[in-house]
Amino acid sequence: MQLQLSTWQEVEGYLANSTGVIVPIGSTEQHGPTGLIGTDTICAEVIARRVGEAVDAMVAPAIAVGMAEHHMAFPGTVTYRPSTLVRVICDYVLSLARHGFQRVLFVNGHGGNIATVNAAFYETYAAAEARAGANARDLRCRLLNWWMSEPVRKLCRELYGDRNGSHAAASEISVTQFAYPDAIKRALLDPPLAPGGGFYGPEDFRRRFPDGRIGSDPSLAAPEHGERLIAAAVEHIAAEYRDFMAAD
Ligand code: NI
């Protein structure tokens, strides 16, 4: 079920049977010469919706902008400061909790969100308990990064060897190609395999990674890979959701 395609009565009916909800969270940021600006949000959304279908869970609207400060030297990137994203997540979860949702599973599409999302969970618990004391103790948030599960990593190794990369990765671009075949981009990638490594601020990032990619060769991306990657991610996250709901 998608929250946005439901009526309030349907949500009320759902809450009579389940307190679980899935929230996709991504980013709006450059993904190299062949990657869509919306890559991270598209991946999180497509996977979250399929998990929702697999486990009959409510899927809330994606948080489409994340913490992308380091990509700000490239046009099109939109970011929340970490402190803003903490507030967005806190307000979002407290809204859901107000209606009775208690287990909130975030399906994340962007590595740059991880630290901030985890910080936001503690802000949220503190705010919930400040309002409702012990009555808020059952509120639980979890973060799953779709690309980090073992089945997805294994498939990436099989498909791309050591050329998947860590940004504008062949795998995430494959997922968007499957989801939006009419928006597949082609461009000369020079060098074909982008350099790897770390970075500091946005200008330093662009100096080290001039076309925006890190360690990746997205010329290897293909829509049919995307379909397989989605299936692997969905199977893993669906099992995690069931455990999350069943856990004491
Ligand atoms: Ni990405």
Short mmCIF file of N, CA and C and ligand atoms in Angstrom, two decimals, residues 29 31 39-40 109 167 172, ligand 1:
data_model
loop_
_atom_site.label_atom_id
_atom_site.label_comp_id
_atom_site.label_asym_id
_atom_site.label_seq_id
_atom_site.Cartn_x
_atom_site.Cartn_y
_atom_site.Cartn_z
N GLU A 29 21.17 14.52 -6.22
CA GLU A 29 22.57 14.91 -6.39
C GLU A 29 23.15 14.34 -7.68
N HIS A 31 25.18 12.36 -10.35
CA HIS A 31 25.66 10.97 -10.40
C HIS A 31 26.49 10.73 -11.65
N THR A 39 18.97 9.58 -8.84
CA THR A 39 19.33 8.15 -8.71
C THR A 39 19.04 7.56 -7.33
N ASP A 40 19.52 8.21 -6.29
CA ASP A 40 19.41 7.61 -4.95
C ASP A 40 17.96 7.51 -4.48
N GLY A 109 18.92 5.14 0.06
CA GLY A 109 19.61 5.04 -1.22
C GLY A 109 20.91 5.81 -1.28
N HIS A 167 30.46 5.79 -6.00
CA HIS A 167 29.50 6.83 -6.35
C HIS A 167 29.28 6.85 -7.86
N GLU A 172 23.63 1.15 -9.05
CA GLU A 172 22.51 2.08 -8.82
C GLU A 172 22.00 2.64 -10.15
NI NI B 1 23.97 7.25 -5.38
#
